[in-house]
């Protein structure tokens, strides 16, 4: 279904199309999530190579950001966090999100990163190998995050001493979830 799909890092020229995809995916909080993307981009936690778009003949149809979040008490001061993840509604449920997430995880692993965290849909992310973070020793960034939504994907470089308390950067603060 999702043929002719190109996945690549976003460029400045993509920003309007990305904002449109994000707004349409997060239809209940379009302004919050679109400005969240802008705040991450403007922050020191942004990693340009790991902000990805998927495009087909119609243009940008999906977007995902892997950016840094802090870890207190772990062996590394920061790990990758996957958010937000957006697929344009007319391209949802065709495997686009699956391809984009797998691609992003592959890039993270190729970069030598040991772990990716997500605060995400418990019925979606486990298929990519995400598992509950708490049994691995991680402490949630916010008591409002349901335990079953606090997930991590262990990559090749994972070691148990990575565990610690996740601390979201200021860019995350205004996002009502
Ligand atoms: C969630 C989202 C990223 C999934 O991307 P996608 O390309 O539609 O998903 P895929 O085609 O790879 O996978 C489809 C499967 O994912 C699951 N899925 C998709 N959306 C889901 C949702 N909101 N809740 C639970 N499961 C969901 C279903 O199992 C679905 O299979 P089905 O159609 O047979 O039921 C996309 O629907 C989206 O952008 N949603 C709005 C924004 C959002 O909620 N982002 C995620 C925040 S963590």
PDB file of N, CA, C and O in Angstrom, residues 43-104:
ATOM      1  N   UNK A  43      15.405  23.858  20.242  1.00  0.00           N
ATOM      2  CA  UNK A  43      16.109  23.545  21.487  1.00  0.00           C
ATOM      3  C   UNK A  43      17.420  22.818  21.225  1.00  0.00           C
ATOM      4  O   UNK A  43      17.664  22.287  20.142  1.00  0.00           O
ATOM      5  N   UNK A  44      18.228  22.742  22.277  1.00  0.00           N
ATOM      6  CA  UNK A  44      19.508  22.022  22.195  1.00  0.00           C
ATOM      7  C   UNK A  44      19.298  20.509  22.163  1.00  0.00           C
ATOM      8  O   UNK A  44      20.257  19.757  21.984  1.00  0.00           O
ATOM      9  N   UNK A  45      18.058  20.076  22.354  1.00  0.00           N
ATOM     10  CA  UNK A  45      17.766  18.640  22.392  1.00  0.00           C
ATOM     11  C   UNK A  45      17.403  18.083  21.021  1.00  0.00           C
ATOM     12  O   UNK A  45      17.156  16.891  20.882  1.00  0.00           O
ATOM     13  N   UNK A  46      17.371  18.963  20.041  1.00  0.00           N
ATOM     14  CA  UNK A  46      16.999  18.570  18.681  1.00  0.00           C
ATOM     15  C   UNK A  46      18.183  17.910  17.969  1.00  0.00           C
ATOM     16  O   UNK A  46      19.334  18.340  18.124  1.00  0.00           O
ATOM     17  N   UNK A  47      17.897  16.883  17.190  1.00  0.00           N
ATOM     18  CA  UNK A  47      18.918  16.163  16.419  1.00  0.00           C
ATOM     19  C   UNK A  47      18.453  16.164  14.963  1.00  0.00           C
ATOM     20  O   UNK A  47      17.557  15.393  14.598  1.00  0.00           O
ATOM     21  N   UNK A  48      18.991  17.050  14.129  1.00  0.00           N
ATOM     22  CA  UNK A  48      18.440  17.209  12.772  1.00  0.00           C
ATOM     23  C   UNK A  48      18.369  15.905  11.975  1.00  0.00           C
ATOM     24  O   UNK A  48      17.403  15.683  11.238  1.00  0.00           O
ATOM     25  N   UNK A  49      19.355  15.027  12.136  1.00  0.00           N
ATOM     26  CA  UNK A  49      19.365  13.773  11.365  1.00  0.00           C
ATOM     27  C   UNK A  49      18.257  12.819  11.801  1.00  0.00           C
ATOM     28  O   UNK A  49      17.992  11.838  11.099  1.00  0.00           O
ATOM     29  N   UNK A  50      17.660  13.068  12.961  1.00  0.00           N
ATOM     30  CA  UNK A  50      16.656  12.137  13.487  1.00  0.00           C
ATOM     31  C   UNK A  50      15.267  12.767  13.580  1.00  0.00           C
ATOM     32  O   UNK A  50      14.410  12.312  14.327  1.00  0.00           O
ATOM     33  N   UNK A  51      15.053  13.827  12.813  1.00  0.00           N
ATOM     34  CA  UNK A  51      13.700  14.362  12.591  1.00  0.00           C
ATOM     35  C   UNK A  51      13.373  13.993  11.152  1.00  0.00           C
ATOM     36  O   UNK A  51      13.963  14.535  10.217  1.00  0.00           O
ATOM     37  N   UNK A  52      12.476  13.045  10.978  1.00  0.00           N
ATOM     38  CA  UNK A  52      12.299  12.402   9.677  1.00  0.00           C
ATOM     39  C   UNK A  52      10.923  12.676   9.088  1.00  0.00           C
ATOM     40  O   UNK A  52       9.930  12.770   9.823  1.00  0.00           O
ATOM     41  N   UNK A  53      10.902  12.777   7.769  1.00  0.00           N
ATOM     42  CA  UNK A  53       9.621  12.819   7.053  1.00  0.00           C
ATOM     43  C   UNK A  53       9.526  11.597   6.150  1.00  0.00           C
ATOM     44  O   UNK A  53      10.534  11.053   5.697  1.00  0.00           O
ATOM     45  N   UNK A  54       8.275  11.173   5.912  1.00  0.00           N
ATOM     46  CA  UNK A  54       7.987  10.200   4.860  1.00  0.00           C
ATOM     47  C   UNK A  54       7.208  10.949   3.799  1.00  0.00           C
ATOM     48  O   UNK A  54       6.279  11.697   4.124  1.00  0.00           O
ATOM     49  N   UNK A  55       7.615  10.770   2.551  1.00  0.00           N
ATOM     50  CA  UNK A  55       6.873  11.440   1.480  1.00  0.00           C
ATOM     51  C   UNK A  55       6.537  10.459   0.373  1.00  0.00           C
ATOM     52  O   UNK A  55       7.279   9.515   0.111  1.00  0.00           O
ATOM     53  N   UNK A  56       5.391  10.698  -0.236  1.00  0.00           N
ATOM     54  CA  UNK A  56       5.011   9.949  -1.429  1.00  0.00           C
ATOM     55  C   UNK A  56       4.697  10.958  -2.539  1.00  0.00           C
ATOM     56  O   UNK A  56       5.082  12.129  -2.438  1.00  0.00           O
ATOM     57  N   UNK A  57       3.992  10.531  -3.538  1.00  0.00           N
ATOM     58  CA  UNK A  57       3.735  11.415  -4.674  1.00  0.00           C
ATOM     59  C   UNK A  57       2.960  12.673  -4.271  1.00  0.00           C
ATOM     60  O   UNK A  57       2.990  13.677  -4.975  1.00  0.00           O
ATOM     61  N   UNK A  58       2.262  12.606  -3.147  1.00  0.00           N
ATOM     62  CA  UNK A  58       1.464  13.758  -2.712  1.00  0.00           C
ATOM     63  C   UNK A  58       2.239  14.701  -1.798  1.00  0.00           C
ATOM     64  O   UNK A  58       1.692  15.701  -1.331  1.00  0.00           O
ATOM     65  N   UNK A  59       3.493  14.369  -1.501  1.00  0.00           N
ATOM     66  CA  UNK A  59       4.288  15.222  -0.621  1.00  0.00           C
ATOM     67  C   UNK A  59       4.519  14.563   0.728  1.00  0.00           C
ATOM     68  O   UNK A  59       4.500  13.331   0.840  1.00  0.00           O
ATOM     69  N   UNK A  60       4.728  15.376   1.753  1.00  0.00           N
ATOM     70  CA  UNK A  60       5.005  14.847   3.090  1.00  0.00           C
ATOM     71  C   UNK A  60       3.712  14.265   3.668  1.00  0.00           C
ATOM     72  O   UNK A  60       2.681  14.937   3.731  1.00  0.00           O
ATOM     73  N   UNK A  61       3.793  12.995   4.058  1.00  0.00           N
ATOM     74  CA  UNK A  61       2.596  12.337   4.602  1.00  0.00           C
ATOM     75  C   UNK A  61       2.786  11.879   6.043  1.00  0.00           C
ATOM     76  O   UNK A  61       1.818  11.467   6.687  1.00  0.00           O
ATOM     77  N   UNK A  62       4.014  11.941   6.545  1.00  0.00           N
ATOM     78  CA  UNK A  62       4.238  11.516   7.929  1.00  0.00           C
ATOM     79  C   UNK A  62       5.521  12.145   8.449  1.00  0.00           C
ATOM     80  O   UNK A  62       6.397  12.549   7.669  1.00  0.00           O
ATOM     81  N   UNK A  63       5.614  12.187   9.764  1.00  0.00           N
ATOM     82  CA  UNK A  63       6.729  12.892  10.411  1.00  0.00           C
ATOM     83  C   UNK A  63       6.963  12.274  11.776  1.00  0.00           C
ATOM     84  O   UNK A  63       6.009  11.898  12.464  1.00  0.00           O
ATOM     85  N   UNK A  64       8.222  12.171  12.158  1.00  0.00           N
ATOM     86  CA  UNK A  64       8.553  11.709  13.507  1.00  0.00           C
ATOM     87  C   UNK A  64       9.822  12.415  13.979  1.00  0.00           C
ATOM     88  O   UNK A  64      10.691  12.749  13.167  1.00  0.00           O
ATOM     89  N   UNK A  65       9.888  12.645  15.270  1.00  0.00           N
ATOM     90  CA  UNK A  65      11.063  13.288  15.864  1.00  0.00           C
ATOM     91  C   UNK A  65      11.628  12.384  16.957  1.00  0.00           C
ATOM     92  O   UNK A  65      10.893  11.966  17.856  1.00  0.00           O
ATOM     93  N   UNK A  66      12.927  12.105  16.855  1.00  0.00           N
ATOM     94  CA  UNK A  66      13.669  11.537  17.982  1.00  0.00           C
ATOM     95  C   UNK A  66      14.528  12.666  18.544  1.00  0.00           C
ATOM     96  O   UNK A  66      15.328  13.248  17.820  1.00  0.00           O
ATOM     97  N   UNK A  67      14.339  12.978  19.821  1.00  0.00           N
ATOM     98  CA  UNK A  67      15.129  14.048  20.429  1.00  0.00           C
ATOM     99  C   UNK A  67      15.559  13.612  21.830  1.00  0.00           C
ATOM    100  O   UNK A  67      15.093  12.597  22.359  1.00  0.00           O
ATOM    101  N   UNK A  68      16.453  14.405  22.416  1.00  0.00           N
ATOM    102  CA  UNK A  68      17.015  14.015  23.714  1.00  0.00           C
ATOM    103  C   UNK A  68      16.075  14.326  24.868  1.00  0.00           C
ATOM    104  O   UNK A  68      15.465  15.399  24.909  1.00  0.00           O
ATOM    105  N   UNK A  69      16.024  13.387  25.806  1.00  0.00           N
ATOM    106  CA  UNK A  69      15.451  13.671  27.131  1.00  0.00           C
ATOM    107  C   UNK A  69      16.505  13.283  28.166  1.00  0.00           C
ATOM    108  O   UNK A  69      17.362  12.425  27.914  1.00  0.00           O
ATOM    109  N   UNK A  70      16.435  13.910  29.328  1.00  0.00           N
ATOM    110  CA  UNK A  70      17.426  13.656  30.368  1.00  0.00           C
ATOM    111  C   UNK A  70      17.156  12.366  31.122  1.00  0.00           C
ATOM    112  O   UNK A  70      16.030  11.878  31.182  1.00  0.00           O
ATOM    113  N   UNK A  71      18.228  11.796  31.675  1.00  0.00           N
ATOM    114  CA  UNK A  71      18.108  10.641  32.573  1.00  0.00           C
ATOM    115  C   UNK A  71      18.935  10.944  33.820  1.00  0.00           C
ATOM    116  O   UNK A  71      20.145  11.152  33.721  1.00  0.00           O
ATOM    117  N   UNK A  72      18.277  10.966  34.971  1.00  0.00           N
ATOM    118  CA  UNK A  72      18.978  11.168  36.237  1.00  0.00           C
ATOM    119  C   UNK A  72      19.301   9.820  36.859  1.00  0.00           C
ATOM    120  O   UNK A  72      18.417   8.967  37.001  1.00  0.00           O
ATOM    121  N   UNK A  73      20.554   9.634  37.208  1.00  0.00           N
ATOM    122  CA  UNK A  73      20.945   8.409  37.912  1.00  0.00           C
ATOM    123  C   UNK A  73      21.305   7.259  36.994  1.00  0.00           C
ATOM    124  O   UNK A  73      21.634   6.171  37.466  1.00  0.00           O
ATOM    125  N   UNK A  74      21.241   7.471  35.692  1.00  0.00           N
ATOM    126  CA  UNK A  74      21.608   6.422  34.753  1.00  0.00           C
ATOM    127  C   UNK A  74      23.049   6.594  34.286  1.00  0.00           C
ATOM    128  O   UNK A  74      23.705   7.594  34.600  1.00  0.00           O
ATOM    129  N   UNK A  75      23.521   5.640  33.497  1.00  0.00           N
ATOM    130  CA  UNK A  75      24.907   5.695  33.050  1.00  0.00           C
ATOM    131  C   UNK A  75      25.128   6.717  31.939  1.00  0.00           C
ATOM    132  O   UNK A  75      26.269   7.073  31.641  1.00  0.00           O
ATOM    133  N   UNK A  76      24.057   7.173  31.306  1.00  0.00           N
ATOM    134  CA  UNK A  76      24.157   8.256  30.315  1.00  0.00           C
ATOM    135  C   UNK A  76      23.225   9.381  30.728  1.00  0.00           C
ATOM    136  O   UNK A  76      22.125   9.121  31.220  1.00  0.00           O
ATOM    137  N   UNK A  77      23.623  10.625  30.509  1.00  0.00           N
ATOM    138  CA  UNK A  77      22.790  11.745  30.960  1.00  0.00           C
ATOM    139  C   UNK A  77      21.559  11.989  30.091  1.00  0.00           C
ATOM    140  O   UNK A  77      20.668  12.746  30.481  1.00  0.00           O
ATOM    141  N   UNK A  78      21.501  11.355  28.933  1.00  0.00           N
ATOM    142  CA  UNK A  78      20.342  11.584  28.055  1.00  0.00           C
ATOM    143  C   UNK A  78      20.139  10.365  27.166  1.00  0.00           C
ATOM    144  O   UNK A  78      21.094   9.642  26.850  1.00  0.00           O
ATOM    145  N   UNK A  79      18.885  10.167  26.798  1.00  0.00           N
ATOM    146  CA  UNK A  79      18.540   9.116  25.842  1.00  0.00           C
ATOM    147  C   UNK A  79      17.592   9.704  24.807  1.00  0.00           C
ATOM    148  O   UNK A  79      17.088  10.815  24.957  1.00  0.00           O
ATOM    149  N   UNK A  80      17.341   8.923  23.763  1.00  0.00           N
ATOM    150  CA  UNK A  80      16.418   9.380  22.720  1.00  0.00           C
ATOM    151  C   UNK A  80      14.974   9.140  23.129  1.00  0.00           C
ATOM    152  O   UNK A  80      14.643   8.119  23.734  1.00  0.00           O
ATOM    153  N   UNK A  81      14.135  10.088  22.770  1.00  0.00           N
ATOM    154  CA  UNK A  81      12.699   9.981  22.996  1.00  0.00           C
ATOM    155  C   UNK A  81      11.980  10.201  21.669  1.00  0.00           C
ATOM    156  O   UNK A  81      12.343  11.102  20.907  1.00  0.00           O
ATOM    157  N   UNK A  82      10.983   9.357  21.398  1.00  0.00           N
ATOM    158  CA  UNK A  82      10.247   9.438  20.130  1.00  0.00           C
ATOM    159  C   UNK A  82       8.941  10.204  20.355  1.00  0.00           C
ATOM    160  O   UNK A  82       8.036   9.701  20.999  1.00  0.00           O
ATOM    161  N   UNK A  83       8.869  11.399  19.860  1.00  0.00           N
ATOM    162  CA  UNK A  83       7.637  12.186  19.887  1.00  0.00           C
ATOM    163  C   UNK A  83       7.842  13.523  19.180  1.00  0.00           C
ATOM    164  O   UNK A  83       8.953  14.061  19.257  1.00  0.00           O
ATOM    165  N   UNK A  84       6.842  14.089  18.514  1.00  0.00           N
ATOM    166  CA  UNK A  84       5.588  13.435  18.186  1.00  0.00           C
ATOM    167  C   UNK A  84       5.714  12.582  16.920  1.00  0.00           C
ATOM    168  O   UNK A  84       6.677  12.716  16.174  1.00  0.00           O
ATOM    169  N   UNK A  85       4.715  11.741  16.740  1.00  0.00           N
ATOM    170  CA  UNK A  85       4.652  10.826  15.594  1.00  0.00           C
ATOM    171  C   UNK A  85       3.334  11.095  14.891  1.00  0.00           C
ATOM    172  O   UNK A  85       2.273  11.008  15.507  1.00  0.00           O
ATOM    173  N   UNK A  86       3.399  11.471  13.640  1.00  0.00           N
ATOM    174  CA  UNK A  86       2.201  11.936  12.928  1.00  0.00           C
ATOM    175  C   UNK A  86       2.114  11.312  11.548  1.00  0.00           C
ATOM    176  O   UNK A  86       3.077  11.378  10.779  1.00  0.00           O
ATOM    177  N   UNK A  87       0.968  10.771  11.235  1.00  0.00           N
ATOM    178  CA  UNK A  87       0.687  10.312   9.870  1.00  0.00           C
ATOM    179  C   UNK A  87      -0.558  11.058   9.399  1.00  0.00           C
ATOM    180  O   UNK A  87      -1.561  11.135  10.131  1.00  0.00           O
ATOM    181  N   UNK A  88      -0.486  11.618   8.207  1.00  0.00           N
ATOM    182  CA  UNK A  88      -1.638  12.346   7.666  1.00  0.00           C
ATOM    183  C   UNK A  88      -2.847  11.412   7.630  1.00  0.00           C
ATOM    184  O   UNK A  88      -2.715  10.260   7.208  1.00  0.00           O
ATOM    185  N   UNK A  89      -4.010  11.875   8.070  1.00  0.00           N
ATOM    186  CA  UNK A  89      -5.159  10.972   8.203  1.00  0.00           C
ATOM    187  C   UNK A  89      -5.476  10.170   6.940  1.00  0.00           C
ATOM    188  O   UNK A  89      -5.839   8.998   7.030  1.00  0.00           O
ATOM    189  N   UNK A  90      -5.305  10.764   5.772  1.00  0.00           N
ATOM    190  CA  UNK A  90      -5.642  10.012   4.551  1.00  0.00           C
ATOM    191  C   UNK A  90      -4.600   8.951   4.207  1.00  0.00           C
ATOM    192  O   UNK A  90      -4.772   8.206   3.230  1.00  0.00           O
ATOM    193  N   UNK A  91      -3.531   8.879   4.984  1.00  0.00           N
ATOM    194  CA  UNK A  91      -2.514   7.831   4.768  1.00  0.00           C
ATOM    195  C   UNK A  91      -2.353   6.933   5.990  1.00  0.00           C
ATOM    196  O   UNK A  91      -1.429   6.130   6.042  1.00  0.00           O
ATOM    197  N   UNK A  92      -3.239   7.074   6.988  1.00  0.00           N
ATOM    198  CA  UNK A  92      -3.128   6.236   8.186  1.00  0.00           C
ATOM    199  C   UNK A  92      -3.594   4.808   7.899  1.00  0.00           C
ATOM    200  O   UNK A  92      -4.371   4.564   6.989  1.00  0.00           O
ATOM    201  N   UNK A  93      -3.094   3.886   8.722  1.00  0.00           N
ATOM    202  CA  UNK A  93      -3.484   2.465   8.676  1.00  0.00           C
ATOM    203  C   UNK A  93      -3.134   1.799   7.354  1.00  0.00           C
ATOM    204  O   UNK A  93      -3.847   0.931   6.863  1.00  0.00           O
ATOM    205  N   UNK A  94      -2.017   2.251   6.779  1.00  0.00           N
ATOM    206  CA  UNK A  94      -1.507   1.635   5.545  1.00  0.00           C
ATOM    207  C   UNK A  94      -0.062   1.185   5.733  1.00  0.00           C
ATOM    208  O   UNK A  94       0.634   0.926   4.747  1.00  0.00           O
ATOM    209  N   UNK A  95       0.414   1.229   6.946  1.00  0.00           N
ATOM    210  CA  UNK A  95       1.782   0.801   7.199  1.00  0.00           C
ATOM    211  C   UNK A  95       2.818   1.910   7.160  1.00  0.00           C
ATOM    212  O   UNK A  95       4.013   1.649   7.315  1.00  0.00           O
ATOM    213  N   UNK A  96       2.377   3.133   6.949  1.00  0.00           N
ATOM    214  CA  UNK A  96       3.331   4.249   6.862  1.00  0.00           C
ATOM    215  C   UNK A  96       4.005   4.481   8.219  1.00  0.00           C
ATOM    216  O   UNK A  96       5.234   4.614   8.318  1.00  0.00           O
ATOM    217  N   UNK A  97       3.199   4.519   9.277  1.00  0.00           N
ATOM    218  CA  UNK A  97       3.767   4.720  10.609  1.00  0.00           C
ATOM    219  C   UNK A  97       4.756   3.620  10.954  1.00  0.00           C
ATOM    220  O   UNK A  97       5.841   3.883  11.498  1.00  0.00           O
ATOM    221  N   UNK A  98       4.405   2.389  10.599  1.00  0.00           N
ATOM    222  CA  UNK A  98       5.289   1.257  10.859  1.00  0.00           C
ATOM    223  C   UNK A  98       6.632   1.461  10.165  1.00  0.00           C
ATOM    224  O   UNK A  98       7.697   1.276  10.770  1.00  0.00           O
ATOM    225  N   UNK A  99       6.597   1.848   8.909  1.00  0.00           N
ATOM    226  CA  UNK A  99       7.854   2.020   8.165  1.00  0.00           C
ATOM    227  C   UNK A  99       8.674   3.175   8.721  1.00  0.00           C
ATOM    228  O   UNK A  99       9.906   3.091   8.806  1.00  0.00           O
ATOM    229  N   UNK A 100       7.998   4.234   9.100  1.00  0.00           N
ATOM    230  CA  UNK A 100       8.723   5.399   9.613  1.00  0.00           C
ATOM    231  C   UNK A 100       9.360   5.087  10.978  1.00  0.00           C
ATOM    232  O   UNK A 100      10.520   5.449  11.242  1.00  0.00           O
ATOM    233  N   UNK A 101       8.636   4.404  11.839  1.00  0.00           N
ATOM    234  CA  UNK A 101       9.188   4.063  13.165  1.00  0.00           C
ATOM    235  C   UNK A 101      10.355   3.086  13.006  1.00  0.00           C
ATOM    236  O   UNK A 101      11.410   3.256  13.630  1.00  0.00           O
ATOM    237  N   UNK A 102      10.192   2.081  12.166  1.00  0.00           N
ATOM    238  CA  UNK A 102      11.293   1.120  11.973  1.00  0.00           C
ATOM    239  C   UNK A 102      12.524   1.833  11.415  1.00  0.00           C
ATOM    240  O   UNK A 102      13.663   1.551  11.813  1.00  0.00           O
ATOM    241  N   UNK A 103      12.306   2.737  10.489  1.00  0.00           N
ATOM    242  CA  UNK A 103      13.423   3.490   9.912  1.00  0.00           C
ATOM    243  C   UNK A 103      14.111   4.334  10.987  1.00  0.00           C
ATOM    244  O   UNK A 103      15.343   4.365  11.087  1.00  0.00           O
ATOM    245  N   UNK A 104      13.308   5.005  11.815  1.00  0.00           N
ATOM    246  CA  UNK A 104      13.878   5.858  12.865  1.00  0.00           C
ATOM    247  C   UNK A 104      14.677   5.027  13.862  1.00  0.00           C
ATOM    248  O   UNK A 104      15.783   5.414  14.277  1.00  0.00           O
TER     249      UNK A 104
END
